XYZ file of C-alpha atoms in Angstrom:
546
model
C 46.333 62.089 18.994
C 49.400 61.068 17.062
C 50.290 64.898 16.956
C 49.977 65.393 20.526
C 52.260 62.719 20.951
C 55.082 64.114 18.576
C 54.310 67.253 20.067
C 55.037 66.060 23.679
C 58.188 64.114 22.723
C 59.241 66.953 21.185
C 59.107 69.388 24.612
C 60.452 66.774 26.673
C 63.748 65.926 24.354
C 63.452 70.231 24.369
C 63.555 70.076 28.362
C 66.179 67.375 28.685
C 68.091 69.170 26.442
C 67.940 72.548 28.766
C 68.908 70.456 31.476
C 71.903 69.169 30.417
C 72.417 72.440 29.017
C 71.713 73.985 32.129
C 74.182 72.062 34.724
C 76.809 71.604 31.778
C 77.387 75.049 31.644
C 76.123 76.820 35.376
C 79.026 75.575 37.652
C 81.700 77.211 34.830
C 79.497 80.581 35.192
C 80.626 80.556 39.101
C 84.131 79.496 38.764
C 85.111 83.007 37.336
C 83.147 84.551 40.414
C 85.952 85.726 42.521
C 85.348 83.983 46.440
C 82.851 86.124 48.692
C 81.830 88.403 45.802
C 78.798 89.366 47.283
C 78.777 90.011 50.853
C 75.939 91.548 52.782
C 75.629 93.021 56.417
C 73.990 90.878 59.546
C 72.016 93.396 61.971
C 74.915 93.020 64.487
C 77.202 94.763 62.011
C 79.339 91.632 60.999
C 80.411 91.381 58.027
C 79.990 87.985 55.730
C 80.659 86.558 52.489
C 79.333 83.301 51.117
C 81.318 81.051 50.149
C 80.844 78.892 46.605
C 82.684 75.513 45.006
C 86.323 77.189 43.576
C 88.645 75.505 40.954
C 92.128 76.238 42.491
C 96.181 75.629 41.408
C 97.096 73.731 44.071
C 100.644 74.438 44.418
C 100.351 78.204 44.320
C 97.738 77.332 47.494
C 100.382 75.146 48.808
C 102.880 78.011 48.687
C 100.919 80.471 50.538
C 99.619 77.953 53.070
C 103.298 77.543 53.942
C 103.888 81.820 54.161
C 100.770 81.466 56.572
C 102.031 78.910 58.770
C 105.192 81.192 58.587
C 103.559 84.065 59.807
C 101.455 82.179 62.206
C 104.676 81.024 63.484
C 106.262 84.604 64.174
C 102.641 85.977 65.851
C 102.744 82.730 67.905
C 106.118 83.378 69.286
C 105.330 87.161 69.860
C 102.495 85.678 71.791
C 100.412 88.705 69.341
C 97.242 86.088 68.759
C 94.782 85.657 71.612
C 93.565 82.422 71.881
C 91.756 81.294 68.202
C 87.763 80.647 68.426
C 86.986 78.797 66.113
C 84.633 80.868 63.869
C 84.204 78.723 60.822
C 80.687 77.723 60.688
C 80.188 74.507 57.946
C 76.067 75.224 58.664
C 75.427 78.392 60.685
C 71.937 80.078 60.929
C 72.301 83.591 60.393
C 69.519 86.362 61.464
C 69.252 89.011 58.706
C 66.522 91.524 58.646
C 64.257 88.996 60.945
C 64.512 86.112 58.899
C 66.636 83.052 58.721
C 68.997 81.908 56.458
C 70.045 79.068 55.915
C 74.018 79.456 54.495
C 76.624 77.192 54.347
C 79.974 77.623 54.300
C 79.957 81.033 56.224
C 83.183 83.038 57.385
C 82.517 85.777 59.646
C 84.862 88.667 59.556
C 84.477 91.520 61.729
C 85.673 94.930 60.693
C 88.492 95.965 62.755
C 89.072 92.392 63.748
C 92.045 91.056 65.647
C 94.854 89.549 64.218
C 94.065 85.877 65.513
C 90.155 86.496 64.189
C 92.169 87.305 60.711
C 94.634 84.349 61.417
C 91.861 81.839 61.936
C 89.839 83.085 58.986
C 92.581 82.816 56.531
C 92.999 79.212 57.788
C 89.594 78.606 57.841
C 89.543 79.871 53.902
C 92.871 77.757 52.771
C 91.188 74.445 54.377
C 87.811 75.021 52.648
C 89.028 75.724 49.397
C 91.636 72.444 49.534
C 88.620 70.125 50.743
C 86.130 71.428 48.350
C 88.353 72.114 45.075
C 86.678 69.879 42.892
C 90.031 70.455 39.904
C 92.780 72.343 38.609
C 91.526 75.148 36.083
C 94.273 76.913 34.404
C 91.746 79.900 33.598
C 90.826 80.213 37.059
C 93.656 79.217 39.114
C 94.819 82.932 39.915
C 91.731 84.228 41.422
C 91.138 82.411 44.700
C 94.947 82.116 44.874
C 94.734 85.607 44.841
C 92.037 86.081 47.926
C 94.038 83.999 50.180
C 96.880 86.306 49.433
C 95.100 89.402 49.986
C 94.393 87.929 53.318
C 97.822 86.701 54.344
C 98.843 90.248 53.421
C 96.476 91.552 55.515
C 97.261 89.569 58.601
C 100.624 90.702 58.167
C 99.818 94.214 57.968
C 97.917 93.879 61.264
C 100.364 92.255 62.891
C 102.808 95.295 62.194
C 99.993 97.627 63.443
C 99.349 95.301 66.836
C 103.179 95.297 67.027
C 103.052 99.403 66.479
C 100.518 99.571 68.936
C 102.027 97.114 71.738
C 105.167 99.629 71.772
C 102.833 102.676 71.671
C 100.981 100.594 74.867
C 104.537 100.547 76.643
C 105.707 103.538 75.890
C 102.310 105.106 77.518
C 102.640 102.727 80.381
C 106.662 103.524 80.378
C 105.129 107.323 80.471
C 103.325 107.092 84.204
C 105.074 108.661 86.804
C 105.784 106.281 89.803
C 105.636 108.049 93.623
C 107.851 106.483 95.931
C 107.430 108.072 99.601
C 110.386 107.847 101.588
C 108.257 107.713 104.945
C 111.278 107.088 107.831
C 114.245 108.523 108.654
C 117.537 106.284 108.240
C 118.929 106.307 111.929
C 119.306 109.529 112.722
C 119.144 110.994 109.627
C 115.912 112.597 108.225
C 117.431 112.941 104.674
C 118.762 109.955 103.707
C 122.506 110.098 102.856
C 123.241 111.003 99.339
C 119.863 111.682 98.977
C 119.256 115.536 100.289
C 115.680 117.086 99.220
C 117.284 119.282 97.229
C 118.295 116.153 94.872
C 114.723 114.430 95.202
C 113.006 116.695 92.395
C 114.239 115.057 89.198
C 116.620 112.316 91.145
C 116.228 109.546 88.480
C 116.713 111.805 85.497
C 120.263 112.230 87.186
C 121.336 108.189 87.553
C 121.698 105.224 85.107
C 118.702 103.462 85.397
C 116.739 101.114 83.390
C 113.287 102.769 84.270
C 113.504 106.234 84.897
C 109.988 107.368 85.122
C 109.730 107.350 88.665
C 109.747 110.450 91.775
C 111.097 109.837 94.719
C 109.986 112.477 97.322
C 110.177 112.821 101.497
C 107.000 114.784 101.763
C 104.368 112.984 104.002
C 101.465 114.710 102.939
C 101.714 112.554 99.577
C 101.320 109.446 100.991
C 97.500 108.762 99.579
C 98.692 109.367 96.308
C 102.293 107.117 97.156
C 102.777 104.076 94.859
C 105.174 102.424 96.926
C 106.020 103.759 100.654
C 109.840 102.623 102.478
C 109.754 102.073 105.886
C 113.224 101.722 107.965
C 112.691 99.038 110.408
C 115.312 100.953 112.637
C 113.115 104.127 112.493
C 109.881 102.321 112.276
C 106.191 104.074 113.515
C 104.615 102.811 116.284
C 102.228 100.107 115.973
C 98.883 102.365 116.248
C 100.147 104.778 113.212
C 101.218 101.783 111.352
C 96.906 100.756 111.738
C 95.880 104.648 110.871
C 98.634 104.529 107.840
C 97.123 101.248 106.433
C 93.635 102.722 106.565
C 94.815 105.378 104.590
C 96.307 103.498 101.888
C 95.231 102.708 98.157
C 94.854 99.026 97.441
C 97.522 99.003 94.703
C 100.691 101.301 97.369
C 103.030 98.803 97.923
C 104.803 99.305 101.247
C 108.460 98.184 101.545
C 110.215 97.182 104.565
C 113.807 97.886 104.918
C 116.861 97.065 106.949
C 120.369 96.698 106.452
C 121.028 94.649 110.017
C 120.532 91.360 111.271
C 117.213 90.363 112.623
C 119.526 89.992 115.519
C 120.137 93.717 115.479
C 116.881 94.637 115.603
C 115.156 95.764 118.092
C 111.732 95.325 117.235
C 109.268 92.907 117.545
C 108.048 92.495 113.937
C 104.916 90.449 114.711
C 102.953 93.720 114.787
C 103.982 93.892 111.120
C 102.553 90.911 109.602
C 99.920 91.419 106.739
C 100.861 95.108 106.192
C 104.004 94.790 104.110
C 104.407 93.777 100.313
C 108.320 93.903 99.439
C 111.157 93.381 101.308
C 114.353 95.018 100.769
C 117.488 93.212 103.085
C 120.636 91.392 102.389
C 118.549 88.411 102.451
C 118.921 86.683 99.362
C 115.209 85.584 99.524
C 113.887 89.412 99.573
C 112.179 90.964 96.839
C 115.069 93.483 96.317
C 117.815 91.740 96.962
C 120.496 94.803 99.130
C 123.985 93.430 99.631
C 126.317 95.905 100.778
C 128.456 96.070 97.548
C 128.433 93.558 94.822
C 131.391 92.788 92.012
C 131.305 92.650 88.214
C 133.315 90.778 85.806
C 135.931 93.262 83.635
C 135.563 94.342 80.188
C 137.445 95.469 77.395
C 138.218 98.551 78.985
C 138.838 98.008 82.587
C 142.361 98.123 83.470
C 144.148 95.099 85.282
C 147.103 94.673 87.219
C 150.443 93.068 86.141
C 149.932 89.253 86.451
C 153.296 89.007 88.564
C 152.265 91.988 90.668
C 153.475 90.932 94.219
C 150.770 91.882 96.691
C 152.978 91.039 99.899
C 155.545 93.852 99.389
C 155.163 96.856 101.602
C 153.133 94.497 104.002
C 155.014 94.272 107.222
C 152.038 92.905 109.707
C 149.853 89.754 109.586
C 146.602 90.223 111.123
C 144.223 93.196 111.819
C 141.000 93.605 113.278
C 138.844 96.345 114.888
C 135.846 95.593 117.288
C 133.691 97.384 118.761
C 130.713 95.767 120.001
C 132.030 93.621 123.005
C 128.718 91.615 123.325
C 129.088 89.167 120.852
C 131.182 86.510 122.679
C 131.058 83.630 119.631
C 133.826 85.901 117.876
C 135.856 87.622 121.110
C 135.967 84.323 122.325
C 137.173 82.658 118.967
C 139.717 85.453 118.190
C 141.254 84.709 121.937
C 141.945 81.332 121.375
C 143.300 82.469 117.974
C 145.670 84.845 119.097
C 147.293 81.991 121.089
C 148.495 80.651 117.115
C 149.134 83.887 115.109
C 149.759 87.276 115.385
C 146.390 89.613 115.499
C 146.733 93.143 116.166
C 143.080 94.431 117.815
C 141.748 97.887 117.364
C 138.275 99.270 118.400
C 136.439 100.047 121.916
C 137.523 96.369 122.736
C 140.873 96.141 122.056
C 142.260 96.576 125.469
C 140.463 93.300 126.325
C 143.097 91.752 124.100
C 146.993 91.763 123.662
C 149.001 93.126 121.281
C 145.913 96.049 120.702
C 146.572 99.254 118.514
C 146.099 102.575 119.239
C 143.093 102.999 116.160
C 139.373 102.843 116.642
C 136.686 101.978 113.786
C 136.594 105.188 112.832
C 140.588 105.349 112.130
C 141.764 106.461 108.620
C 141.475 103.097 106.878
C 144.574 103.628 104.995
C 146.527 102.735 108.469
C 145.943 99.192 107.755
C 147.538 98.868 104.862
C 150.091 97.683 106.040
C 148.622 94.579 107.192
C 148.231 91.082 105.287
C 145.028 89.759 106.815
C 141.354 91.679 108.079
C 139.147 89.144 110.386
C 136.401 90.147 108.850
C 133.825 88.897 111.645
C 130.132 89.456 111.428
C 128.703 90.769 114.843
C 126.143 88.531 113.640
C 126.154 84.659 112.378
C 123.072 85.073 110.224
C 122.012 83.917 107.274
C 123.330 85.544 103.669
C 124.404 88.247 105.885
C 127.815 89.911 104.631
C 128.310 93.741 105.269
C 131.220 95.869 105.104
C 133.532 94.206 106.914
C 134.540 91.873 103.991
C 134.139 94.691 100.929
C 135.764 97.656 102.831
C 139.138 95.913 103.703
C 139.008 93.920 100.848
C 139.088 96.638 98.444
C 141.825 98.095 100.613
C 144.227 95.665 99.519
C 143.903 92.665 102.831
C 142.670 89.473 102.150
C 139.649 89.165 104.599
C 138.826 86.115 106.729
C 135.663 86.014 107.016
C 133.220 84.333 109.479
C 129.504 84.607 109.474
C 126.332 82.757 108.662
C 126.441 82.820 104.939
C 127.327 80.349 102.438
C 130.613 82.150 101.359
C 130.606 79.824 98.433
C 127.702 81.502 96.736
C 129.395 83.714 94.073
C 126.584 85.943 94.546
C 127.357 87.055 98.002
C 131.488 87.004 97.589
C 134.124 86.884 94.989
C 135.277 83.683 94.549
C 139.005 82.836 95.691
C 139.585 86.627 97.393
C 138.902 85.129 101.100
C 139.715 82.905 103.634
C 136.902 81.315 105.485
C 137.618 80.333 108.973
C 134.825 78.000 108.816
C 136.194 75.582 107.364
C 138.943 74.920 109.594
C 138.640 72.682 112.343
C 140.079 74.838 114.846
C 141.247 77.962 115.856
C 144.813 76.228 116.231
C 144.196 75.025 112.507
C 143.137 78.498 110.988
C 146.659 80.033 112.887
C 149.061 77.990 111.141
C 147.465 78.590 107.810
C 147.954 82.388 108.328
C 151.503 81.902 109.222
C 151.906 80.113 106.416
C 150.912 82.235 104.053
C 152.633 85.781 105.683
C 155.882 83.601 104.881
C 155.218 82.205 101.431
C 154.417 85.089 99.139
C 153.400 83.258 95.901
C 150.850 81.373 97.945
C 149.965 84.360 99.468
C 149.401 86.485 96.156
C 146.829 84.004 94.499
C 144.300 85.062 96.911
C 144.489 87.910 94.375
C 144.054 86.272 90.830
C 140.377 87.506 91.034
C 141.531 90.910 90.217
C 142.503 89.459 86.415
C 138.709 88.545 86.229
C 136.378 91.114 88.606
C 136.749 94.083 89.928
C 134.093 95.593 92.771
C 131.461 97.770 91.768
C 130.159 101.016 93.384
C 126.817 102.027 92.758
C 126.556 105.164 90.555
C 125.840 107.372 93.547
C 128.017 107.354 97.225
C 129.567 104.530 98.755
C 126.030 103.181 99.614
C 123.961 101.185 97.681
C 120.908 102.468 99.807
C 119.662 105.307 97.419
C 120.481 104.723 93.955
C 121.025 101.218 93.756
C 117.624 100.436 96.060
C 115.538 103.105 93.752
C 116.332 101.631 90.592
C 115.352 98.103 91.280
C 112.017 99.874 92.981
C 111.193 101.413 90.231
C 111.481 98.834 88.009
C 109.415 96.520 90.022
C 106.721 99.193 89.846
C 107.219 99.577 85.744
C 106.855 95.718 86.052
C 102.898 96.002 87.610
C 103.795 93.065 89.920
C 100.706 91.069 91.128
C 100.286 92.155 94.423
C 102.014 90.709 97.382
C 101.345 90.123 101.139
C 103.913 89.075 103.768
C 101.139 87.561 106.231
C 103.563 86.207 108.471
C 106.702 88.710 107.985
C 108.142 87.436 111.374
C 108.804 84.182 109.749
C 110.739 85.471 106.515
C 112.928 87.931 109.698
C 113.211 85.807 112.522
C 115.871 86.041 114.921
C 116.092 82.011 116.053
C 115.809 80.478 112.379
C 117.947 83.172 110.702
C 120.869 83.931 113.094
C 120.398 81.523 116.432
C 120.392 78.550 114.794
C 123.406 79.174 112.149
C 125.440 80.442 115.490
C 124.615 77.055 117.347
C 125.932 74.823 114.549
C 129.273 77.300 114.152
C 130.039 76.777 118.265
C 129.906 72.741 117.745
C 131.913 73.272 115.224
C 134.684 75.953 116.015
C 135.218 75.468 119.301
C 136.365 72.418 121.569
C 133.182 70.394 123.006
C 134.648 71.478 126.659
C 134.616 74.726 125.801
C 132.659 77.155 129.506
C 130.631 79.202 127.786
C 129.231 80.942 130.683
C 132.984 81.478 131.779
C 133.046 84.881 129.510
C 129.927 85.610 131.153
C 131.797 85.287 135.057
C 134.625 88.159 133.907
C 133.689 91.060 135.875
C 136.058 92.922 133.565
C 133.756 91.764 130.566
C 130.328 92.594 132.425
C 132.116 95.808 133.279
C 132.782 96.912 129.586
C 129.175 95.695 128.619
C 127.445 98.483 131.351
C 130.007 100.875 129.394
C 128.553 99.914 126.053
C 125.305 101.042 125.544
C 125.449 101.221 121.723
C 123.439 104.107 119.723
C 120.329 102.725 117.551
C 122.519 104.424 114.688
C 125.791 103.001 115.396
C 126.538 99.973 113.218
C 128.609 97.828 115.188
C 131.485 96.816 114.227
């Protein structure tokens, strides 16, 4: 019995001994397993590696945490991670051959993976090995050091790729060739001006543009296969092939809807044209492609400028100018009559015998004529909103200072150059606006600083003709189309052109304020002379009134 006993104590001081043995020197075995040294394949094809207590250097882990929050940083701002799932799983049940498994501490990586699954893993591995580093071991600090880097290095080489592949993306997306169907004529033109068919086949290869991958074309038998369709509004189909043509098109055309008059101008009821248009193209500020008639630029380093004393007054003998020619706009024929009672105005046009002191010149006059002349009343035949056509640029550029009157706000630097006009607005009467002229045609240096903007701008031409309607128009169109725009509906088009809000209303609050309160307007109305020249005037659909 006594034997048995010895023998007994014997194993079990033998087995404690194992044991200590055994958990004194196991954990050491693992920490010179490099992390996720044996990794294994789910049946879904994702690739895993399980994850086991690390000693780690803590600094070196500090350092590349902070060259991953650095790189996070730069993918963040590139907007190059999708939104992070969280994939780290601290229990997760995974299916392998059939059976379950229980593993903790599981990082899934898929081959191929994103760069935000890559971004989230290596976060996922630099937290887990911080929380569950249980010391410092100078033997093994390099090796898990060493995995995180191999991942940070990896993210970073997939961000280059993503980056490689995002240009790649843009350049193949840069590559499509855009169809833009010029479906109406432009007046009376059936080519457009500037824009023959014999120019159409590689037009955009020809002009500075920022996108250039586009084809414009006038042939009607493309228009299934159109991406974007212009339709006049002067030259507009009928209401019935307007129906056929929108049963014909894709979902993703975009038809424009163009004009270069005054909703007052038009003549055509655009209710018949709500829910078929997507883009707009007007003066209108407010329209998707914003068409002034000319715009200005700011001068650089190589743009010549005039002498800074240049003295804009010599060689100009005459005050005033203007030429008219559409005699049914009474706001301005009346306004210029009781102006022509305070300064000199010398009227041109096919109304000019309706006013003294006329010239022999109509609007279509060699411009250089009026040269000679300080001042252009550059009148809109329209007081409409943002409107601002040729009237202002034309004699502007030819060396007059314009005074301007029309519905827009002519303190906008985008519609005008500031400090080159003389808005008749803002005087309180036509009595007011006359002795400012006179003023000026006898004092020379106040006269000339309605020139200063010439030290700063200078006007800008498109790169093609005198109009912006081709080149300028089918550069911003194709870059709207490179731009894959979410798609747009004007549902109620008659409210974004509408005669009453955009030009009657404007003209109302100009007559309280230009003219006396007395003022007859019905007496122009009572001139049989006047309703004799307006019987005479039947104006051409083409024929942009002066």
């Amino acid at each position: 019995m006594m034997k048995l006993f010895h023998r007994g104590i014997v194993i079990l001081l033998l087995v404690v001994v194992f044991v200590v043995l055994y958990f004194a020197v196991y954990p050491y075995y693992f920490v010179n397993k490099s992390f996720g040294e044996k990794s294994s394949q789910n049946n879904n094809g994702v690739s895993f590696t399980t994850e086991k207590p690390e000693v780690i250097d803590i600094h070196k882990l500090n350092e590349e945490w902070e060259n991953f929050l650095s790189l996070k940083s730069q993918l963040d701002k590139k907007k190059d991670i999708d939104v992070v799932r969280k994939n780290r799983l601290n229990k997760s049940r995974v299916q392998k051959q059939g059976k379950t498994t229980n593993a903790p501490h599981v990082k899934f990586i898929r081959k191929n993976t994103s760069t935000s699954k890559l971004v989230e893993a290596t976060e996922s591995l630099i937290t887990d090995s911080v929380i569950k580093a249980p010391a410092v071991g100078k033997d093994n600090e390099n090796q898990p050091v060493k995995e995180v880097s191999t991942i940070v290095n990896h993210v970073r080489q997939e961000s280059l790729s993503k980056s490689s592949f995002e240009n790649e993306k843009l350049n193949s997306k840069s590559s499509k060739k855009w169809l833009i169907l010029i479906y109406t004529h432009l007046h009376k033109f059936e080519e457009w001006p500037n824009l023959p068919k014999s120019k159409t086949k590689g037009y955009f290869k020809n002009i500075l543009c920022k996108a250039r991958n586009c084809r414009v074309t006038y042939d009607k038998s493309l228009f299934k296969s159109s991406d974007a369709v212009i339709f006049h509004e002067r030259n507009m189909p009928g209401p019935d092939m307007l129906d056929t043509l929108n049963s014909w098109r894709t979902v993703q055309q975009r038809w424009i809807f163009f004009t270069s008059e005054t909703p007052k101008n038009s003549d055509t009821n655009i209710v018949p044209y709500n829910g078929l248009f997507n883009w707009t193209m007007t003066y209108k500020k407010d329209s998707d492609i914003y068409l002034p008639y000319l715009q200005y630029r700011v001068l650089d380093e190589n743009d010549s400028r005039p002498p800074a004393n240049y003295d804009y007054s010599k060689l100009k003998t005459m005050s005033t100018a203007w030429l008219v020619g559409n005699c049914k706009f009474f706001f301005r024929m009346e306004y210029v009559r009781l102006l022509q009672e305070y300064t000199d105005i010398h009227v041109g046009g096919g109304c000019r015998d309706k006013f003294k002191n006329w010239i022999n010149c109509t609007r279509w006059c060699p411009i250089e004529n009026l040269k000679t002349y300080k001042f252009y009343l550059s009148f809109e035949n329209g007081i409409c909103t943002d409107y601002i056509s040729e009237k202002y640029w034309k004699y502007l550029e030819l060396g007059l200072v314009p005074v301007v009157l029309g519905g827009s706000d002519y303190n906008d630097p985008r519609l005008v150059i500031p400090g080159s006009f003389i808005d008749a607005s803002k005087f309180s009467s036509a009595k007011e606006l006359g002795l400012y002229l006179n003023y000026l045609d006898k004092n020379d240096t106040a006269y000339n600083e309605y020139f200063s903007w010439k030290q700063k701008y200078k006007i800008w031409h498109p790169p093609e003709g005198d109009w912006p309607f081709e080149s300028y128009f089918l550069c911003k169109l194709c870059e709207m189309l490179n731009a894959d725009l979410p798609k747009k509906t004007y549902w109620s088009l008659s409210e974004f052109w509408n005669e009453y809000t955009d030009c009657e209303v404007p003209e109302e609050n100009l007559k309280k304020s230009m003219f006396p309160e007395n003022f007859d307007w019905e007496y122009p109305n009572k001139r049989e002379d006047e309703k004799e020249l307006i019987k005479k005037s039947i104006i051409r659909k083409n024929f942009d009134e002066e």
